[in-house]
Every structure is written in C-alpha cells, then in structure tokens.
Amino acid sequence: MTEQTSQIATVPDSDYVIFGGTGDLALRKIFPAFFWRFLDGQVTENFRLIIAAHHIVSRDDFAEKLRPNCEDAFTSGVANDDNFAAFIGLMNIIELDVVSGKGADNLAGLINEKISADRPCIYYLAVAPSLFGASCQLLQQADLVHPQSRLIVEKPLGHDGPSAKLINNEILSVFTEEQIYRIDHYLGKETVQNLMALRFANIIFESLWSNNHIDHVQITAAETVGVGQRAEYYDKYGAVRDMLQNHLLQLLCLVAMEPPSQFNASQVRDEKLRVLRALRPANSEDIVRGQYQGYEAELGRTSNTDTFVALKVFVDNWRWAGVPFYIRTGKKMAVRASEIIITFKRRPHDIFSTIGQSQKGDAPNRLVIRVQPQEGLRLQLTSKEPGPGGMRFFPSELNLSFGETFDQRLPDAYERLLMDTARGNQTLFMRLDEVLAAWQFIDPIIDMAKDTAPHLYREGTMGPADTLLAKAGRDWIDPSEDG
Ligand code: NAP
C-alpha cells in the first residue's frame, strides 16, 4: 500500500460489473484506475470486479492485456507481480451478450451470491451508447436492479439534444436519476476540483471574480494527436460534440458558477445548470471550425467534420455581463495542454506614465489554471526589475505547481469517479438537466456548421481562430508544453 492510505476515505465493499469489460475504455482507463485504488487500499479483497465480456477471455489473457496499461504503477515501484496477481484475483469474468441476453443467468447468479442492501452494485456501461437501452433492459429482466444498484455511463450521450433525451429515457426507464452517474472525466481531475477550492475556500478572488475586474477568460484544450485509428468513430462526432458539449462547457461552468450554499451534488449542479441556461446563443460570426490537413486522407473520404472549434461565449447574467469567454479545442495542435486563463482588467490609472519609464514587460494580471499536464496555478503579476535605472517592469509569477508542492502522485480522474460512485456522491457527475441544457446551447452550433466547410489548419499550429480575438484587439495566450 502507498503512503496515502491514511488520507483516503473508506469506500463500502462493492461489486462493479463492467459491461464491455475487455474494450478499450475498460483496459486503458477503468481497470488501471481500480488497480491504483487497490494499491492504495481503497479497493480491498472484499470487492468484486466482474468483467462482462462479449467474447470470453481467460484471466491470464486479460491480465496480459491489462498489464501494459498499469506500467506507471510498476515503474513508480508501488506495484509488483504479487499485488498485481492479487488484484487480478478480484476479477470474475463472464460472457455476456446484452443484445441476445446470453449470459444473463450467469451474471445474476454471481451478483445474487453477495446481494445486500448495504453493498453497492455498480454497473458500468463501457459499451457503445446504442447498447445502453439493451443493457438496462437485461438488468431489469434479470431482476438485478435494486435500491443499492448504480449505473455509470460515459459521453457521448447522444449526438444532439433529441438523441440525448432518447438515450436518457432508455436508462431512466430502469434506473432513477439518483442511481445514474454520468461521467465527464474532466470533473474528476484534481485541478478542476481545485478550481472550486480556489474560488470557494479562499476569499481573495471572490471580490475580483466578475465583470468589474475580469477582462476576459480563455479556455484551451489542445491535443497533439490526431484521430488515428478512431477516425470512423470521430467523424460522427467532431470537436463540437466530443469536447465542447461536455468537457469545455463544464470547465466554463466551474469558472462562472455562483458559490453554492453547500458543497453537495444538488447544489453544485444547480449552480452549473444556471450558467448553462445563461449562455447567450452563439452567433455564427463567433464560431470558427477547423479541420487539420490530412484528416480526410486518414478517414479515406471527404468530410465536413471539425477537429478544431473555437468560439466566443457570453454568460448573460449580472456577474459576467460583457465578459467574453473564448474557448478552443483541437487535435494535432502545437502542444498538449488544457488551461483556463483569467485575464484581469488593466489598472484604472497609470501612476508610472508620468515618470516616463518604459512599460516593457507590463502585462495585465492573469490567473492561469493548468488543468493538464503539469497541473497547477500561476498568478502573473508585474514587478519592478531589480537594481538602479528607475521603475522598469518585468512580468513575474506566483507559481503553485501541484506536482512539486505535493510530493505525491495525482490520481487519475477515473480513480476518484469510480470511488465516488461506491460512496454515492454524485457531485462530480452530470445531471440530466445539465446534459440537456448543454445540448440546447450546442444544437444550433451544429446546425450552423452543416452548410459550412471547416477551415483547414496545419498540424503543429494552434488552429485557425486568431481572427476571433483579433477583432477585439486581443490575442490567444498559448499554453506552453511544460506548464
Ligand atoms: P470498444 O473498445 O469498442 O469496447 C466496446 C465493448 O463493447 C467491447 O468490449 C465489445 O466486445 C463490447 N460489446 C459489443 N457488443 C456487445 C454486446 N452485444 N454485448 C456485450 N458487449 C458488447 O469501445 P470503447 O472505446 O471501450 O468505448 C466504450 C464506451 O465508452 C463507448 O460508449 C464510448 O463512446 C465511451 N468512451 C470511450 C472512451 C475511450 O477512451 N475508449 C472515452 C470516453 C468514452 P467485443 O469487442 O468483444 O465485441
């Protein structure tokens, strides 16, 4: 076990059933996250991890496939062959076809062995959304849905508002809203939660956190990779649906929301919902869609799908009136980094202009919230250059790098979210009304995009949206590779 154990909240003994347990999401994200929680002692030998596999595999084969995805635990010295074998020992692998129902009896037998009101049984649907309805029906018909049952689903929950409603109606016909955990893994990231701590556990920013002092906000989520093997899947969604509708709007909500009166699921989500409902419908002049050169060659046909999108958004309420939020996300960009940058207004009066000193290095104050990688916070200030020569300015920074400040590994978002599900804490999951409000904002953007071709951009650039800010005399602030 690692040194963090004493700080870790206990989680009730639980059963997790992973539908699509041999798929990409399960092998790359879900099981490595469980392994770290096991190493930290949060998942104990009393848990069961049930792999519902469409095509059965042996435990040894499964372990062999999983092991490369757990490499960071081995290289950090925490994992070894023995604890990995013990972890694999928690697994039960059964064959299950959610369409034909083959294997449902085995699943029921296994679950019923340990069924109890105080033992959460969590069904994680790591299958295509088109199988969500069939999966829920299967669980209901096998009498496997009880008050202690919970359901985890991932985006994309639909490709527009109506299809999102349809999918949600399917799962809501079997599970209640309180049993459903809709993952947006950005919400599980340490820095994203820290944004709430920064805003609501400190007093100093609150009085500055409005149109009185903030000039504009930029949110960038840049990836260097392209679509690669996922071209077929990605082409149905594009950057607007894949990133903007969920991750980026969620980040915007956390920046813009009012302080809830308590940090609990319903109040936090109520406040985020208010932000989504206050978004001014986007205007076509304020949206730039892009596609990286070579995308169509990767896909093997022509396509109108965006791999980049940038837009200017306003939150129409008292706090944010007139403050633009510039948001962009894209693939094959110059850096891999996600950052939120709050740029404060210029000082109202410049006392230094009268002494005729150079203003080189005099920039507005900025708060940079680095979401990934190298998570941390930086407050950019203007300081006096040391030494004689008058009042010359240079930009300086108060830098809080979480990696350096906290000498411990930052858990992956999935680790936190998986444990929150067993603890029954929905704060970091999306409620249905939030999902639908986000689609309500996004649907018209998708509609507008239908008739326009995305701008082509070169790999290794920051996309084709410079004009969006230039119109207002502003520039994008590009994240650096190393934070
Ligand atoms: P995937 O690799 O294709 O895995 C899907 C799994 O579903 C496979 O194990 C597949 O088994 C199984 N399956 C197919 N038909 C089935 C049936 N009739 N009954 C039971 N199982 C069946 O896809 P994925 O990338 O893991 O994605 C899974 C879900 O997570 C999707 O909703 C996706 O949008 C979402 N998601 C994925 C990621 C990611 O990083 N991969 C990220 C965010 C969200 P066989 O292969 O044996 O047929």
GROMACS .gro file of C-alpha atoms in nm, residues 110-438:
model
  329
  110LEU     CA    1  -2.283  -1.412  -0.946
  111ILE     CA    2  -2.443  -1.091  -0.824
  112ASN     CA    3  -2.701  -1.266  -0.611
  113GLU     CA    4  -2.425  -1.453  -0.424
  114LYS     CA    5  -2.340  -1.132  -0.238
  115ILE     CA    6  -2.651  -0.923  -0.276
  116SER     CA    7  -2.715  -0.699   0.022
  117ALA     CA    8  -2.876  -0.359   0.082
  118ASP     CA    9  -2.551  -0.207   0.209
  119ARG     CA   10  -2.333  -0.344  -0.071
  120PRO     CA   11  -2.342  -0.113  -0.375
  121CYS     CA   12  -2.365  -0.295  -0.704
  122ILE     CA   13  -2.238  -0.069  -0.978
  123TYR     CA   14  -2.297  -0.136  -1.346
  124TYR     CA   15  -2.052   0.045  -1.572
  125LEU     CA   16  -2.168   0.052  -1.933
  126ALA     CA   17  -1.836   0.063  -2.121
  127VAL     CA   18  -2.019  -0.030  -2.442
  128ALA     CA   19  -2.148   0.178  -2.732
  129PRO     CA   20  -2.439   0.408  -2.632
  130SER     CA   21  -2.660   0.219  -2.878
  131LEU     CA   22  -2.635  -0.074  -2.631
  132PHE     CA   23  -2.728   0.126  -2.320
  133GLY     CA   24  -3.100   0.054  -2.359
  134ALA     CA   25  -3.049  -0.320  -2.413
  135SER     CA   26  -2.806  -0.338  -2.120
  136CYS     CA   27  -3.055  -0.174  -1.882
  137GLN     CA   28  -3.340  -0.394  -2.005
  138LEU     CA   29  -3.127  -0.702  -1.949
  139LEU     CA   30  -3.055  -0.596  -1.592
  140GLN     CA   31  -3.420  -0.529  -1.524
  141GLN     CA   32  -3.537  -0.859  -1.672
  142ALA     CA   33  -3.278  -1.049  -1.468
  143ASP     CA   34  -3.411  -0.870  -1.155
  144LEU     CA   35  -3.074  -0.710  -1.092
  145VAL     CA   36  -3.187  -0.354  -1.027
  146HIS     CA   37  -3.229  -0.273  -0.659
  147PRO     CA   38  -3.207   0.043  -0.449
  148GLN     CA   39  -2.833  -0.019  -0.394
  149SER     CA   40  -2.770  -0.055  -0.770
  150ARG     CA   41  -2.598   0.226  -0.959
  151LEU     CA   42  -2.527   0.289  -1.323
  152ILE     CA   43  -2.224   0.459  -1.478
  153VAL     CA   44  -2.238   0.586  -1.836
  154GLU     CA   45  -1.991   0.786  -2.040
  155LYS     CA   46  -2.026   1.051  -2.302
  156PRO     CA   47  -2.122   1.071  -2.581
  157LEU     CA   48  -2.478   1.066  -2.451
  158GLY     CA   49  -2.628   1.124  -2.792
  159HIS     CA   50  -2.523   1.336  -3.088
  160ASP     CA   51  -2.776   1.615  -3.025
  161GLY     CA   52  -3.048   1.712  -2.780
  162PRO     CA   53  -3.321   1.477  -2.909
  163SER     CA   54  -3.093   1.171  -2.924
  164ALA     CA   55  -2.955   1.252  -2.577
  165LYS     CA   56  -3.315   1.258  -2.449
  166LEU     CA   57  -3.382   0.925  -2.613
  167ILE     CA   58  -3.079   0.751  -2.460
  168ASN     CA   59  -3.151   0.901  -2.121
  169ASN     CA   60  -3.514   0.794  -2.139
  170GLU     CA   61  -3.395   0.440  -2.202
  171ILE     CA   62  -3.179   0.431  -1.894
  172LEU     CA   63  -3.431   0.627  -1.686
  173SER     CA   64  -3.696   0.367  -1.760
  174VAL     CA   65  -3.489   0.129  -1.544
  175PHE     CA   66  -3.277   0.343  -1.307
  176THR     CA   67  -3.371   0.658  -1.117
  177GLU     CA   68  -3.175   0.981  -1.167
  178GLU     CA   69  -3.019   0.931  -0.821
  179GLN     CA   70  -2.879   0.597  -0.938
  180ILE     CA   71  -2.723   0.731  -1.259
  181TYR     CA   72  -2.362   0.856  -1.269
  182ARG     CA   73  -2.283   1.031  -1.599
  183ILE     CA   74  -1.910   1.065  -1.628
  184ASP     CA   75  -1.737   1.369  -1.763
  185HIS     CA   76  -1.388   1.270  -1.663
  186TYR     CA   77  -1.267   1.633  -1.667
  187LEU     CA   78  -1.468   1.683  -1.348
  188GLY     CA   79  -1.260   1.415  -1.176
  189LYS     CA   80  -0.933   1.590  -1.247
  190GLU     CA   81  -0.752   1.726  -0.943
  191THR     CA   82  -0.707   2.074  -1.090
  192VAL     CA   83  -1.070   2.102  -1.183
  193GLN     CA   84  -1.171   2.028  -0.827
  194ASN     CA   85  -0.902   2.265  -0.713
  195LEU     CA   86  -1.069   2.537  -0.913
  196MET     CA   87  -1.364   2.501  -0.676
  197ALA     CA   88  -1.128   2.513  -0.378
  198LEU     CA   89  -0.956   2.819  -0.522
  199ARG     CA   90  -1.284   3.001  -0.570
  200PHE     CA   91  -1.483   2.888  -0.270
  201ALA     CA   92  -1.225   2.812   0.001
  202ASN     CA   93  -1.047   3.146  -0.039
  203ILE     CA   94  -1.177   3.498  -0.001
  204ILE     CA   95  -0.923   3.690  -0.209
  205PHE     CA   96  -1.052   3.607  -0.554
  206GLU     CA   97  -1.425   3.639  -0.494
  207SER     CA   98  -1.432   4.019  -0.493
  208LEU     CA   99  -1.235   4.019  -0.819
  209TRP     CA  100  -1.436   3.742  -0.983
  210SER     CA  101  -1.673   3.938  -1.206
  211ASN     CA  102  -1.702   4.186  -1.489
  212ASN     CA  103  -1.576   4.457  -1.252
  213HIS     CA  104  -1.223   4.321  -1.268
  214ILE     CA  105  -1.207   4.046  -1.529
  215ASP     CA  106  -1.143   4.145  -1.889
  216HIS     CA  107  -1.194   3.804  -2.047
  217VAL     CA  108  -1.150   3.431  -1.994
  218GLN     CA  109  -0.977   3.184  -2.224
  219ILE     CA  110  -1.020   2.809  -2.205
  220THR     CA  111  -0.796   2.595  -2.423
  221ALA     CA  112  -0.790   2.215  -2.450
  222ALA     CA  113  -0.526   2.127  -2.707
  223GLU     CA  114  -0.416   1.783  -2.816
  224THR     CA  115  -0.118   1.698  -3.034
  225VAL     CA  116  -0.257   1.366  -3.153
  226GLY     CA  117  -0.489   1.323  -3.448
  227VAL     CA  118  -0.779   1.083  -3.476
  228GLY     CA  119  -0.563   0.789  -3.584
  229GLN     CA  120  -0.748   0.458  -3.559
  230ARG     CA  121  -1.061   0.628  -3.424
  231ALA     CA  122  -1.131   0.820  -3.749
  232GLU     CA  123  -1.455   0.635  -3.824
  233TYR     CA  124  -1.590   0.693  -3.473
  234TYR     CA  125  -1.465   1.050  -3.453
  235ASP     CA  126  -1.609   1.153  -3.786
  236LYS     CA  127  -1.963   1.110  -3.647
  237TYR     CA  128  -1.890   1.350  -3.362
  238GLY     CA  129  -1.615   1.607  -3.424
  239ALA     CA  130  -1.471   1.856  -3.178
  240VAL     CA  131  -1.802   2.031  -3.105
  241ARG     CA  132  -1.971   1.717  -2.975
  242ASP     CA  133  -1.663   1.533  -2.848
  243MET     CA  134  -1.508   1.814  -2.641
  244LEU     CA  135  -1.710   2.134  -2.643
  245GLN     CA  136  -2.051   1.997  -2.546
  246ASN     CA  137  -1.913   1.832  -2.236
  247HIS     CA  138  -1.558   1.899  -2.109
  248LEU     CA  139  -1.524   2.262  -2.213
  249LEU     CA  140  -1.872   2.370  -2.110
  250GLN     CA  141  -1.818   2.200  -1.775
  251LEU     CA  142  -1.496   2.398  -1.724
  252LEU     CA  143  -1.679   2.717  -1.818
  253CYS     CA  144  -1.949   2.635  -1.563
  254LEU     CA  145  -1.695   2.592  -1.284
  255VAL     CA  146  -1.534   2.927  -1.365
  256ALA     CA  147  -1.864   3.112  -1.397
  257MET     CA  148  -2.092   2.950  -1.137
  258GLU     CA  149  -2.212   3.126  -0.824
  259PRO     CA  150  -2.094   2.984  -0.492
  260PRO     CA  151  -2.340   2.711  -0.390
  261SER     CA  152  -2.452   2.739  -0.031
  262GLN     CA  153  -2.317   2.388   0.035
  263PHE     CA  154  -2.074   2.165  -0.147
  264ASN     CA  155  -2.311   1.886  -0.234
  265ALA     CA  156  -2.433   1.725  -0.552
  266SER     CA  157  -2.764   1.901  -0.590
  267GLN     CA  158  -2.639   2.250  -0.508
  268VAL     CA  159  -2.322   2.234  -0.718
  269ARG     CA  160  -2.520   2.102  -1.012
  270ASP     CA  161  -2.797   2.358  -0.964
  271GLU     CA  162  -2.539   2.636  -0.995
  272LYS     CA  163  -2.375   2.484  -1.303
  273LEU     CA  164  -2.716   2.449  -1.462
  274ARG     CA  165  -2.783   2.820  -1.406
  275VAL     CA  166  -2.466   2.902  -1.600
  276LEU     CA  167  -2.564   2.675  -1.890
  277ARG     CA  168  -2.905   2.835  -1.902
  278ALA     CA  169  -2.748   3.182  -1.903
  279LEU     CA  170  -2.529   3.115  -2.209
  280ARG     CA  171  -2.614   3.353  -2.489
  281PRO     CA  172  -2.697   3.156  -2.807
  282ALA     CA  173  -2.383   3.152  -3.020
  283ASN     CA  174  -2.367   3.366  -3.328
  284SER     CA  175  -2.212   3.226  -3.647
  285GLU     CA  176  -1.952   3.506  -3.658
  286ASP     CA  177  -1.826   3.397  -3.319
  287ILE     CA  178  -1.756   3.036  -3.412
  288VAL     CA  179  -1.455   2.905  -3.602
  289ARG     CA  180  -1.444   2.540  -3.701
  290GLY     CA  181  -1.128   2.382  -3.831
  291GLN     CA  182  -1.002   2.054  -3.970
  292TYR     CA  183  -0.637   1.955  -3.973
  293GLN     CA  184  -0.475   1.894  -4.310
  294GLY     CA  185  -0.459   1.523  -4.380
  295TYR     CA  186  -0.774   1.434  -4.182
  296GLU     CA  187  -0.966   1.330  -4.492
  297ALA     CA  188  -0.675   1.113  -4.606
  298GLU     CA  189  -0.681   0.938  -4.266
  299LEU     CA  190  -1.055   0.889  -4.295
  300GLY     CA  191  -1.043   0.780  -4.658
  301ARG     CA  192  -1.318   1.016  -4.779
  302THR     CA  193  -1.418   1.379  -4.779
  303SER     CA  194  -1.567   1.512  -4.457
  304ASN     CA  195  -1.714   1.826  -4.309
  305THR     CA  196  -1.626   1.720  -3.953
  306ASP     CA  197  -1.439   1.961  -3.728
  307THR     CA  198  -1.122   1.857  -3.547
  308PHE     CA  199  -1.096   2.208  -3.403
  309VAL     CA  200  -1.351   2.455  -3.277
  310ALA     CA  201  -1.320   2.796  -3.118
  311LEU     CA  202  -1.594   3.026  -3.004
  312LYS     CA  203  -1.673   3.338  -2.813
  313VAL     CA  204  -1.941   3.292  -2.550
  314PHE     CA  205  -2.119   3.528  -2.314
  315VAL     CA  206  -2.280   3.433  -1.987
  316ASP     CA  207  -2.577   3.665  -1.969
  317ASN     CA  208  -2.607   3.740  -1.601
  318TRP     CA  209  -2.518   4.020  -1.363
  319ARG     CA  210  -2.173   3.884  -1.270
  320TRP     CA  211  -2.047   3.821  -1.623
  321ALA     CA  212  -2.224   4.078  -1.839
  322GLY     CA  213  -1.988   4.189  -2.115
  323VAL     CA  214  -1.705   3.944  -2.033
  324PRO     CA  215  -1.622   3.721  -2.330
  325PHE     CA  216  -1.525   3.361  -2.269
  326TYR     CA  217  -1.305   3.239  -2.556
  327ILE     CA  218  -1.300   2.863  -2.582
  328ARG     CA  219  -1.099   2.644  -2.819
  329THR     CA  220  -1.013   2.282  -2.857
  330GLY     CA  221  -0.846   2.085  -3.129
  331LYS     CA  222  -0.639   1.792  -3.240
  332LYS     CA  223  -0.290   1.795  -3.394
  333MET     CA  224  -0.216   2.125  -3.232
  334ALA     CA  225   0.125   2.259  -3.129
  335VAL     CA  226   0.104   2.146  -2.765
  336ARG     CA  227  -0.085   1.903  -2.549
  337ALA     CA  228  -0.226   2.117  -2.272
  338SER     CA  229  -0.552   2.228  -2.113
  339GLU     CA  230  -0.557   2.567  -1.945
  340ILE     CA  231  -0.803   2.822  -1.815
  341ILE     CA  232  -0.668   3.176  -1.821
  342ILE     CA  233  -0.842   3.459  -1.640
  343THR     CA  234  -0.715   3.795  -1.767
  344PHE     CA  235  -0.787   4.083  -1.534
  345LYS     CA  236  -0.855   4.438  -1.646
  346ARG     CA  237  -0.580   4.693  -1.669
  347ARG     CA  238  -0.528   4.916  -1.367
  348PRO     CA  239  -0.768   5.210  -1.391
  349HIS     CA  240  -0.496   5.475  -1.374
  350ASP     CA  241  -0.127   5.450  -1.451
  351ILE     CA  242   0.081   5.643  -1.198
  352PHE     CA  243   0.402   5.541  -1.372
  353SER     CA  244   0.331   5.704  -1.706
  354THR     CA  245   0.409   6.043  -1.554
  355ILE     CA  246   0.773   5.946  -1.485
  356GLY     CA  247   0.817   5.846  -1.848
  357GLN     CA  248   0.952   5.497  -1.779
  358SER     CA  249   0.944   5.216  -2.030
  359GLN     CA  250   0.638   4.997  -1.993
  360LYS     CA  251   0.809   4.695  -2.145
  361GLY     CA  252   0.704   4.384  -1.958
  362ASP     CA  253   0.392   4.548  -1.820
  363ALA     CA  254   0.115   4.295  -1.879
  364PRO     CA  255  -0.230   4.261  -1.723
  365ASN     CA  256  -0.261   4.028  -1.425
  366ARG     CA  257  -0.351   3.678  -1.520
  367LEU     CA  258  -0.451   3.370  -1.330
  368VAL     CA  259  -0.353   3.057  -1.519
  369ILE     CA  260  -0.520   2.735  -1.412
  370ARG     CA  261  -0.333   2.448  -1.568
  371VAL     CA  262  -0.570   2.153  -1.596
  372GLN     CA  263  -0.326   1.911  -1.762
  373PRO     CA  264  -0.048   1.810  -1.781
  374GLN     CA  265   0.176   1.953  -1.504
  375GLU     CA  266  -0.128   2.065  -1.309
  376GLY     CA  267  -0.101   2.387  -1.115
  377LEU     CA  268  -0.187   2.753  -1.072
  378ARG     CA  269   0.011   3.059  -1.171
  379LEU     CA  270  -0.070   3.417  -1.083
  380GLN     CA  271   0.102   3.656  -1.319
  381LEU     CA  272   0.198   3.990  -1.170
  382THR     CA  273   0.402   4.288  -1.274
  383SER     CA  274   0.715   4.358  -1.068
  384LYS     CA  275   0.993   4.608  -1.065
  385GLU     CA  276   1.311   4.494  -1.230
  386PRO     CA  277   1.576   4.485  -0.957
  387GLY     CA  278   1.858   4.738  -0.944
  388PRO     CA  279   1.905   5.101  -1.038
  389GLY     CA  280   1.766   5.252  -1.356
  390GLY     CA  281   1.426   5.367  -1.241
  391MET     CA  282   1.091   5.192  -1.238
  392ARG     CA  283   1.128   4.927  -1.504
  393PHE     CA  284   0.875   4.647  -1.508
  394PHE     CA  285   0.906   4.279  -1.570
  395PRO     CA  286   0.641   4.005  -1.556
  396SER     CA  287   0.675   3.776  -1.254
  397GLU     CA  288   0.475   3.477  -1.135
  398LEU     CA  289   0.349   3.321  -0.817
  399ASN     CA  290   0.367   2.960  -0.916
  400LEU     CA  291   0.192   2.670  -0.748
  401SER     CA  292   0.280   2.353  -0.929
  402PHE     CA  293   0.081   2.072  -0.768
  403GLY     CA  294   0.335   1.813  -0.877
  404GLU     CA  295   0.617   1.995  -0.697
  405THR     CA  296   0.416   2.121  -0.399
  406PHE     CA  297   0.253   1.793  -0.309
  407ASP     CA  298   0.512   1.525  -0.321
  408GLN     CA  299   0.273   1.256  -0.428
  409ARG     CA  300   0.119   1.121  -0.739
  410LEU     CA  301  -0.204   1.290  -0.852
  411PRO     CA  302  -0.469   1.023  -0.903
  412ASP     CA  303  -0.626   0.987  -1.243
  413ALA     CA  304  -0.979   1.126  -1.275
  414TYR     CA  305  -1.129   0.778  -1.314
  415GLU     CA  306  -0.994   0.670  -0.975
  416ARG     CA  307  -1.184   0.942  -0.797
  417LEU     CA  308  -1.500   0.898  -1.001
  418LEU     CA  309  -1.512   0.521  -0.954
  419MET     CA  310  -1.480   0.558  -0.578
  420ASP     CA  311  -1.735   0.841  -0.563
  421THR     CA  312  -1.985   0.607  -0.725
  422ALA     CA  313  -1.948   0.348  -0.449
  423ARG     CA  314  -1.973   0.627  -0.190
  424GLY     CA  315  -2.292   0.753  -0.353
  425ASN     CA  316  -2.150   1.100  -0.422
  426GLN     CA  317  -2.289   1.247  -0.745
  427THR     CA  318  -2.126   1.593  -0.715
  428LEU     CA  319  -1.874   1.534  -0.994
  429PHE     CA  320  -2.121   1.369  -1.231
  430MET     CA  321  -2.356   1.535  -1.476
  431ARG     CA  322  -2.725   1.554  -1.403
  432LEU     CA  323  -2.969   1.507  -1.690
  433ASP     CA  324  -3.085   1.867  -1.693
  434GLU     CA  325  -2.721   1.981  -1.728
  435VAL     CA  326  -2.665   1.748  -2.022
  436LEU     CA  327  -2.979   1.869  -2.195
  437ALA     CA  328  -2.903   2.236  -2.127
  438ALA     CA  329  -2.557   2.186  -2.279
   0.00000   0.00000   0.00000
